[in-house]
PDB file of C-alpha atoms in Angstrom:
ATOM      1  CA  ALA K   1     -10.998  12.715  -4.469  1.00 75.00           C
ATOM      2  CA  GLN K   2      -7.270  12.756  -3.967  1.00 82.00           C
ATOM      3  CA  SER K   3      -4.379  11.942  -6.240  1.00 89.00           C
ATOM      4  CA  VAL K   4      -0.685  11.424  -5.647  1.00 94.00           C
ATOM      5  CA  THR K   5       2.162  12.099  -8.040  1.00 95.00           C
ATOM      6  CA  GLN K   6       5.590  10.630  -7.520  1.00 95.00           C
ATOM      7  CA  LEU K   7       7.713  12.472  -9.989  1.00 90.00           C
ATOM      8  CA  ASP K   8      10.493   9.920 -10.350  1.00 94.00           C
ATOM      9  CA  SER K   9       9.853   6.286 -11.162  1.00 94.00           C
ATOM     10  CA  GLN K  10      13.479   5.323 -10.537  1.00 96.00           C
ATOM     11  CA  VAL K  11      16.222   6.982  -8.501  1.00 97.00           C
ATOM     12  CA  PRO K  12      19.761   5.575  -8.543  1.00 97.00           C
ATOM     13  CA  VAL K  13      22.101   6.937  -5.897  1.00 97.00           C
ATOM     14  CA  PHE K  14      25.522   6.024  -4.599  1.00 97.00           C
ATOM     15  CA  GLU K  15      25.919   4.623  -1.112  1.00 97.00           C
ATOM     16  CA  GLU K  16      26.345   7.296   1.586  1.00 97.00           C
ATOM     17  CA  ALA K  17      24.987   9.998  -0.715  1.00 98.00           C
ATOM     18  CA  PRO K  18      21.823  11.952   0.158  1.00 97.00           C
ATOM     19  CA  VAL K  19      18.538  11.232  -1.553  1.00 97.00           C
ATOM     20  CA  GLU K  20      15.191  12.929  -1.989  1.00 97.00           C
ATOM     21  CA  LEU K  21      12.115  11.127  -3.283  1.00 97.00           C
ATOM     22  CA  ARG K  22       9.471  13.559  -4.403  1.00 97.00           C
ATOM     23  CA  CYS K  23       5.757  13.338  -3.713  1.00 97.00           C
ATOM     24  CA  ASN K  24       3.053  15.830  -4.583  1.00 96.00           C
ATOM     25  CA  TYR K  25      -0.615  15.412  -3.892  1.00 94.00           C
ATOM     26  CA  SER K  26      -3.855  16.946  -5.047  1.00 91.00           C
ATOM     27  CA  SER K  27      -6.911  17.184  -2.838  1.00 85.00           C
ATOM     28  CA  SER K  28      -9.878  19.457  -2.279  1.00 81.00           C
ATOM     29  CA  VAL K  29      -9.805  18.694   1.451  1.00 81.00           C
ATOM     30  CA  SER K  30      -7.196  18.401   4.156  1.00 83.00           C
ATOM     31  CA  VAL K  31      -5.199  15.213   4.052  1.00 85.00           C
ATOM     32  CA  TYR K  32      -3.104  12.773   6.000  1.00 88.00           C
ATOM     33  CA  LEU K  33       0.120  11.677   4.317  1.00 92.00           C
ATOM     34  CA  PHE K  34       2.127   8.468   4.432  1.00 94.00           C
ATOM     35  CA  TRP K  35       5.247   6.883   3.043  1.00 96.00           C
ATOM     36  CA  TYR K  36       5.336   3.114   2.658  1.00 95.00           C
ATOM     37  CA  VAL K  37       8.402   1.043   1.719  1.00 95.00           C
ATOM     38  CA  GLN K  38       8.411  -2.241  -0.168  1.00 93.00           C
ATOM     39  CA  TYR K  39      11.597  -4.294   0.029  1.00 93.00           C
ATOM     40  CA  PRO K  40      12.171  -6.845  -2.745  1.00 89.00           C
ATOM     41  CA  ASN K  41       9.658  -9.689  -2.665  1.00 84.00           C
ATOM     42  CA  GLN K  42       7.874  -8.334   0.383  1.00 86.00           C
ATOM     43  CA  GLY K  43       4.679  -6.497   1.227  1.00 88.00           C
ATOM     44  CA  LEU K  44       4.509  -2.817   2.057  1.00 91.00           C
ATOM     45  CA  GLN K  45       5.522  -1.457   5.440  1.00 92.00           C
ATOM     46  CA  LEU K  46       4.648   1.920   6.895  1.00 92.00           C
ATOM     47  CA  LEU K  47       7.756   4.098   6.957  1.00 94.00           C
ATOM     48  CA  LEU K  48       6.346   7.322   8.377  1.00 93.00           C
ATOM     49  CA  LYS K  49       3.169   9.338   8.538  1.00 91.00           C
ATOM     50  CA  TYR K  50       1.975  12.881   8.959  1.00 90.00           C
ATOM     51  CA  LEU K  51      -1.318  13.255  10.796  1.00 86.00           C
ATOM     52  CA  SER K  52      -0.942  16.553  12.658  1.00 82.00           C
ATOM     53  CA  GLY K  53       1.527  18.623  14.632  1.00 84.00           C
ATOM     54  CA  SER K  54       5.087  19.122  13.460  1.00 85.00           C
ATOM     55  CA  THR K  55       5.345  19.149   9.701  1.00 87.00           C
ATOM     56  CA  LEU K  56       8.669  17.288   9.858  1.00 88.00           C
ATOM     57  CA  VAL K  57       8.301  13.600  10.615  1.00 89.00           C
ATOM     58  CA  GLU K  58      11.043  11.035  11.034  1.00 88.00           C
ATOM     59  CA  SER K  59      11.388   7.287  10.789  1.00 88.00           C
ATOM     60  CA  ILE K  60      13.529   5.033  12.953  1.00 82.00           C
ATOM     61  CA  ASN K  61      15.955   4.274  10.117  1.00 87.00           C
ATOM     62  CA  GLY K  62      16.966   7.841   9.296  1.00 93.00           C
ATOM     63  CA  PHE K  63      14.369   8.905   6.734  1.00 96.00           C
ATOM     64  CA  GLU K  64      12.407  12.094   7.187  1.00 96.00           C
ATOM     65  CA  ALA K  65       9.602  13.810   5.318  1.00 96.00           C
ATOM     66  CA  GLU K  66       8.249  17.302   5.496  1.00 94.00           C
ATOM     67  CA  PHE K  67       4.671  18.271   4.883  1.00 93.00           C
ATOM     68  CA  ASN K  68       4.479  21.467   2.860  1.00 92.00           C
ATOM     69  CA  LYS K  69       0.878  22.573   2.564  1.00 89.00           C
ATOM     70  CA  SER K  70       1.520  25.505   0.240  1.00 91.00           C
ATOM     71  CA  GLN K  71       3.384  23.310  -2.232  1.00 91.00           C
ATOM     72  CA  THR K  72       1.158  20.272  -1.573  1.00 93.00           C
ATOM     73  CA  SER K  73       4.261  18.147  -1.158  1.00 95.00           C
ATOM     74  CA  PHE K  74       5.540  15.461   1.185  1.00 96.00           C
ATOM     75  CA  HIS K  75       9.060  14.703  -0.037  1.00 97.00           C
ATOM     76  CA  LEU K  76      11.076  11.917   1.561  1.00 97.00           C
ATOM     77  CA  ARG K  77      14.734  12.512   2.375  1.00 97.00           C
ATOM     78  CA  LYS K  78      17.698  10.713   3.828  1.00 97.00           C
ATOM     79  CA  PRO K  79      21.104  12.371   4.303  1.00 97.00           C
ATOM     80  CA  SER K  80      23.122   9.188   3.733  1.00 97.00           C
ATOM     81  CA  VAL K  81      21.705   6.044   2.158  1.00 97.00           C
ATOM     82  CA  HIS K  82      22.766   2.440   2.675  1.00 96.00           C
ATOM     83  CA  ILE K  83      22.577  -0.579   0.428  1.00 96.00           C
ATOM     84  CA  SER K  84      19.770  -1.866   2.605  1.00 95.00           C
ATOM     85  CA  ASP K  85      17.611   1.129   1.612  1.00 96.00           C
ATOM     86  CA  THR K  86      17.212  -0.315  -1.879  1.00 97.00           C
ATOM     87  CA  ALA K  87      13.458  -0.694  -2.198  1.00 96.00           C
ATOM     88  CA  GLU K  88      10.375   0.794  -3.770  1.00 95.00           C
ATOM     89  CA  TYR K  89       8.820   3.714  -1.926  1.00 96.00           C
ATOM     90  CA  PHE K  90       5.173   4.668  -2.125  1.00 95.00           C
ATOM     91  CA  CYS K  91       3.624   7.945  -1.102  1.00 95.00           C
ATOM     92  CA  ALA K  92      -0.027   7.753  -0.045  1.00 93.00           C
ATOM     93  CA  VAL K  93      -2.750  10.175   0.965  1.00 91.00           C
ATOM     94  CA  SER K  94      -6.072   9.930   2.753  1.00 87.00           C
ATOM     95  CA  ASP K  95      -8.918  12.312   3.335  1.00 80.00           C
ATOM     96  CA  ARG K  96      -8.505  13.972   6.707  1.00 71.00           C
ATOM     97  CA  ASN K  97     -12.204  14.489   7.116  1.00 67.00           C
ATOM     98  CA  SER K  98     -13.208  10.843   6.787  1.00 63.00           C
ATOM     99  CA  GLY K  99     -11.808   9.776  10.158  1.00 60.00           C
ATOM    100  CA  ALA K 100      -9.789   6.667  10.949  1.00 55.00           C
ATOM    101  CA  GLY K 101     -12.806   4.418  10.798  1.00 59.00           C
ATOM    102  CA  SER K 102     -13.544   4.937   7.145  1.00 63.00           C
ATOM    103  CA  TYR K 103     -10.483   6.457   5.558  1.00 68.00           C
ATOM    104  CA  GLN K 104      -9.095   5.017   2.331  1.00 79.00           C
ATOM    105  CA  LEU K 105      -5.553   5.308   1.043  1.00 86.00           C
ATOM    106  CA  THR K 106      -4.689   6.557  -2.418  1.00 89.00           C
ATOM    107  CA  PHE K 107      -1.203   5.505  -3.469  1.00 91.00           C
ATOM    108  CA  GLY K 108       1.259   7.030  -5.859  1.00 93.00           C
ATOM    109  CA  LYS K 109       2.862   4.890  -8.544  1.00 93.00           C
ATOM    110  CA  GLY K 110       6.016   4.337  -6.555  1.00 94.00           C
ATOM    111  CA  THR K 111       9.691   5.269  -6.805  1.00 96.00           C
ATOM    112  CA  LYS K 112      12.338   2.584  -7.044  1.00 95.00           C
ATOM    113  CA  LEU K 113      15.418   3.580  -5.087  1.00 97.00           C
ATOM    114  CA  SER K 114      18.567   1.759  -6.116  1.00 97.00           C
ATOM    115  CA  VAL K 115      21.610   2.281  -3.921  1.00 97.00           C
ATOM    116  CA  ILE K 116      24.854   1.713  -5.791  1.00 96.00           C
ATOM    117  CA  PRO K 117      27.869   0.440  -3.827  1.00 95.00           C
TER     118      PRO K 117
ATOM    119  CA  GLU C   1       3.616 -13.131  15.991  1.00 80.00           C
ATOM    120  CA  ALA C   2       1.255 -10.597  14.458  1.00 79.00           C
ATOM    121  CA  GLN C   3       0.927 -11.268  10.780  1.00 91.00           C
ATOM    122  CA  VAL C   4      -1.113 -11.205   7.618  1.00 95.00           C
ATOM    123  CA  THR C   5      -0.874 -14.370   5.549  1.00 96.00           C
ATOM    124  CA  GLN C   6      -1.838 -14.929   1.949  1.00 97.00           C
ATOM    125  CA  ASN C   7      -2.203 -18.183   0.038  1.00 97.00           C
ATOM    126  CA  PRO C   8      -1.071 -19.102  -2.445  1.00 97.00           C
ATOM    127  CA  ARG C   9       1.999 -16.917  -2.860  1.00 95.00           C
ATOM    128  CA  TYR C  10       2.291 -17.816  -6.534  1.00 96.00           C
ATOM    129  CA  LEU C  11      -0.355 -19.055  -8.915  1.00 97.00           C
ATOM    130  CA  ILE C  12      -0.430 -19.712 -12.637  1.00 97.00           C
ATOM    131  CA  THR C  13      -3.837 -20.493 -14.057  1.00 96.00           C
ATOM    132  CA  VAL C  14      -5.802 -20.428 -17.280  1.00 96.00           C
ATOM    133  CA  THR C  15      -8.527 -18.097 -18.442  1.00 97.00           C
ATOM    134  CA  GLY C  16     -11.917 -18.884 -16.966  1.00 96.00           C
ATOM    135  CA  LYS C  17     -10.837 -21.239 -14.198  1.00 97.00           C
ATOM    136  CA  LYS C  18     -12.282 -19.974 -10.914  1.00 97.00           C
ATOM    137  CA  LEU C  19      -9.779 -19.308  -8.152  1.00 97.00           C
ATOM    138  CA  THR C  20      -9.641 -17.980  -4.618  1.00 98.00           C
ATOM    139  CA  VAL C  21      -6.793 -16.178  -2.914  1.00 98.00           C
ATOM    140  CA  THR C  22      -7.044 -16.338   0.846  1.00 98.00           C
ATOM    141  CA  CYS C  23      -6.070 -13.654   3.356  1.00 98.00           C
ATOM    142  CA  SER C  24      -5.938 -14.280   7.066  1.00 97.00           C
ATOM    143  CA  GLN C  25      -4.884 -12.070   9.983  1.00 97.00           C
ATOM    144  CA  ASN C  26      -4.323 -12.784  13.647  1.00 95.00           C
ATOM    145  CA  MET C  27      -4.453  -9.207  14.939  1.00 94.00           C
ATOM    146  CA  ASN C  28      -8.220  -8.926  15.413  1.00 94.00           C
ATOM    147  CA  HIS C  29      -8.313  -6.060  12.918  1.00 94.00           C
ATOM    148  CA  GLU C  30     -11.711  -4.840  11.812  1.00 93.00           C
ATOM    149  CA  TYR C  31     -10.631  -3.451   8.455  1.00 93.00           C
ATOM    150  CA  MET C  32      -9.324  -5.604   5.615  1.00 95.00           C
ATOM    151  CA  SER C  33      -8.621  -4.687   2.035  1.00 95.00           C
ATOM    152  CA  TRP C  34      -7.352  -6.075  -1.270  1.00 97.00           C
ATOM    153  CA  TYR C  35      -5.033  -4.219  -3.632  1.00 95.00           C
ATOM    154  CA  ARG C  36      -3.449  -5.073  -6.931  1.00 96.00           C
ATOM    155  CA  GLN C  37      -0.032  -3.776  -7.884  1.00 93.00           C
ATOM    156  CA  ASP C  38       0.931  -3.318 -11.512  1.00 92.00           C
ATOM    157  CA  PRO C  39       4.137  -1.811 -12.931  1.00 88.00           C
ATOM    158  CA  GLY C  40       3.821   1.925 -13.390  1.00 85.00           C
ATOM    159  CA  LEU C  41       0.372   2.002 -11.790  1.00 88.00           C
ATOM    160  CA  GLY C  42       1.194   1.589  -8.108  1.00 88.00           C
ATOM    161  CA  LEU C  43      -1.397   0.025  -5.823  1.00 90.00           C
ATOM    162  CA  ARG C  44      -5.066   0.156  -6.628  1.00 92.00           C
ATOM    163  CA  GLN C  45      -7.756  -0.926  -4.219  1.00 93.00           C
ATOM    164  CA  ILE C  46     -10.080  -3.715  -5.338  1.00 96.00           C
ATOM    165  CA  TYR C  47     -12.422  -4.227  -2.371  1.00 95.00           C
ATOM    166  CA  TYR C  48     -12.408  -3.471   1.314  1.00 93.00           C
ATOM    167  CA  SER C  49     -14.299  -4.544   4.403  1.00 94.00           C
ATOM    168  CA  MET C  50     -14.963  -2.442   7.474  1.00 91.00           C
ATOM    169  CA  ASN C  51     -16.042  -5.471   9.515  1.00 91.00           C
ATOM    170  CA  VAL C  52     -17.750  -8.857   9.299  1.00 93.00           C
ATOM    171  CA  GLU C  53     -20.430  -8.948   6.601  1.00 93.00           C
ATOM    172  CA  VAL C  54     -19.577  -5.369   5.537  1.00 92.00           C
ATOM    173  CA  THR C  55     -17.794  -5.034   2.188  1.00 94.00           C
ATOM    174  CA  ASP C  56     -17.520  -2.306  -0.402  1.00 92.00           C
ATOM    175  CA  LYS C  57     -15.958  -1.692  -3.788  1.00 93.00           C
ATOM    176  CA  GLY C  58     -12.640   0.021  -4.223  1.00 91.00           C
ATOM    177  CA  ASP C  59     -11.303   1.614  -7.370  1.00 90.00           C
ATOM    178  CA  VAL C  60     -11.015  -1.505  -9.560  1.00 95.00           C
ATOM    179  CA  PRO C  61     -13.616  -4.091  -8.442  1.00 97.00           C
ATOM    180  CA  GLU C  62     -14.618  -5.458 -11.863  1.00 97.00           C
ATOM    181  CA  GLY C  63     -13.998  -9.189 -12.177  1.00 97.00           C
ATOM    182  CA  TYR C  64     -13.531  -9.769  -8.451  1.00 98.00           C
ATOM    183  CA  LYS C  65     -15.684 -10.863  -5.533  1.00 98.00           C
ATOM    184  CA  VAL C  66     -15.019 -10.901  -1.809  1.00 97.00           C
ATOM    185  CA  SER C  67     -16.686 -12.142   1.340  1.00 96.00           C
ATOM    186  CA  ARG C  68     -16.179 -11.451   5.041  1.00 97.00           C
ATOM    187  CA  LYS C  69     -17.867 -14.170   7.035  1.00 97.00           C
ATOM    188  CA  GLU C  70     -15.260 -14.182   9.783  1.00 96.00           C
ATOM    189  CA  LYS C  71     -13.242 -11.331  11.195  1.00 96.00           C
ATOM    190  CA  ARG C  72      -9.887 -12.951  10.482  1.00 97.00           C
ATOM    191  CA  ASN C  73     -10.464 -13.983   6.847  1.00 97.00           C
ATOM    192  CA  PHE C  74     -11.091 -11.988   3.683  1.00 98.00           C
ATOM    193  CA  PRO C  75     -10.838 -14.160   0.551  1.00 98.00           C
ATOM    194  CA  LEU C  76     -10.567 -12.694  -2.935  1.00 98.00           C
ATOM    195  CA  ILE C  77     -12.482 -14.638  -5.566  1.00 98.00           C
ATOM    196  CA  LEU C  78     -11.950 -14.511  -9.307  1.00 97.00           C
ATOM    197  CA  GLU C  79     -14.944 -16.280 -10.829  1.00 96.00           C
ATOM    198  CA  SER C  80     -13.622 -16.233 -14.391  1.00 97.00           C
ATOM    199  CA  PRO C  81     -10.049 -14.951 -14.478  1.00 97.00           C
ATOM    200  CA  SER C  82      -8.777 -13.166 -17.555  1.00 97.00           C
ATOM    201  CA  PRO C  83      -5.212 -12.282 -18.612  1.00 97.00           C
ATOM    202  CA  ASN C  84      -5.708  -8.632 -17.589  1.00 96.00           C
ATOM    203  CA  GLN C  85      -5.979  -9.849 -13.998  1.00 98.00           C
ATOM    204  CA  THR C  86      -2.383 -10.983 -14.093  1.00 98.00           C
ATOM    205  CA  SER C  87      -0.930  -8.960 -11.247  1.00 97.00           C
ATOM    206  CA  LEU C  88       0.587  -8.893  -7.784  1.00 96.00           C
ATOM    207  CA  TYR C  89      -2.123  -8.904  -5.134  1.00 97.00           C
ATOM    208  CA  PHE C  90      -1.823  -7.639  -1.579  1.00 96.00           C
ATOM    209  CA  CYS C  91      -4.119  -7.999   1.375  1.00 96.00           C
ATOM    210  CA  ALA C  92      -3.935  -5.278   4.036  1.00 95.00           C
ATOM    211  CA  THR C  93      -5.499  -4.924   7.459  1.00 94.00           C
ATOM    212  CA  ARG C  94      -5.772  -2.351  10.223  1.00 90.00           C
ATOM    213  CA  LEU C  95      -7.656  -1.561  13.367  1.00 88.00           C
ATOM    214  CA  ALA C  96     -10.792   0.499  12.828  1.00 82.00           C
ATOM    215  CA  ASP C  97      -9.359   3.542  14.606  1.00 81.00           C
ATOM    216  CA  SER C  98      -5.812   3.335  13.245  1.00 80.00           C
ATOM    217  CA  TYR C  99      -4.182   4.835  10.187  1.00 79.00           C
ATOM    218  CA  GLU C 100      -1.492   2.158   9.884  1.00 84.00           C
ATOM    219  CA  GLN C 101      -2.152  -0.681   7.479  1.00 88.00           C
ATOM    220  CA  TYR C 102      -0.367  -4.019   7.697  1.00 91.00           C
ATOM    221  CA  PHE C 103       0.280  -5.746   4.400  1.00 93.00           C
ATOM    222  CA  GLY C 104       0.533  -9.404   3.569  1.00 94.00           C
ATOM    223  CA  PRO C 105       3.496 -10.772   1.570  1.00 92.00           C
ATOM    224  CA  GLY C 106       1.648 -10.720  -1.741  1.00 94.00           C
ATOM    225  CA  THR C 107       0.284 -13.234  -4.231  1.00 97.00           C
ATOM    226  CA  ARG C 108       1.663 -13.213  -7.749  1.00 96.00           C
ATOM    227  CA  LEU C 109      -1.065 -14.356 -10.147  1.00 98.00           C
ATOM    228  CA  THR C 110      -0.540 -15.172 -13.797  1.00 98.00           C
ATOM    229  CA  VAL C 111      -3.547 -15.874 -16.015  1.00 97.00           C
ATOM    230  CA  THR C 112      -2.732 -17.362 -19.406  1.00 96.00           C
TER     231      THR C 112
END
């Protein structure tokens, strides 16, 4: 079984400042890692994912996350945030061995990012 | 337009009155799932379905039922709702061989 810990429930940050949202996971097997974003009053959308290859993954809107196996972390970063980044961010993990056909996602409790003008 | 729809979006009901929340997708996805989202708890999976007539329990299935008679629909049934089922519910779908889930807009349920 896997578990995900998002260390900060809320992160306020000023516009154009950098931000890091922390995610640590626990698993007895290899994992795939995901970040989902939930804008106010909307469903979740996939932001980025790590399946294999380069440990640094990027999204189209400037976020990036780095898979660190030794620290079991997958922190999300952005060098300069915008008002439109205000949302709740969820880290999620799945068992790498289960395959795409049967994998299940385990979500963290979420981090609310508030960008202050 | 590819989408996942849920109905109703908002529902206030009373304890014990059976209700159904519908989920429909037009992407021909094999996999469908229901989650509930509660403050401080994140998303927890209720039930999922790998394909038509194939369903299985998630982490918090008590008090819920599902059915998958058609590929596009995956209704969530609360036979006798209780106040602890007050929550925000999301349906999610994906292709069988994909890791990306597509979420519906959510259904906010209040049970008094």
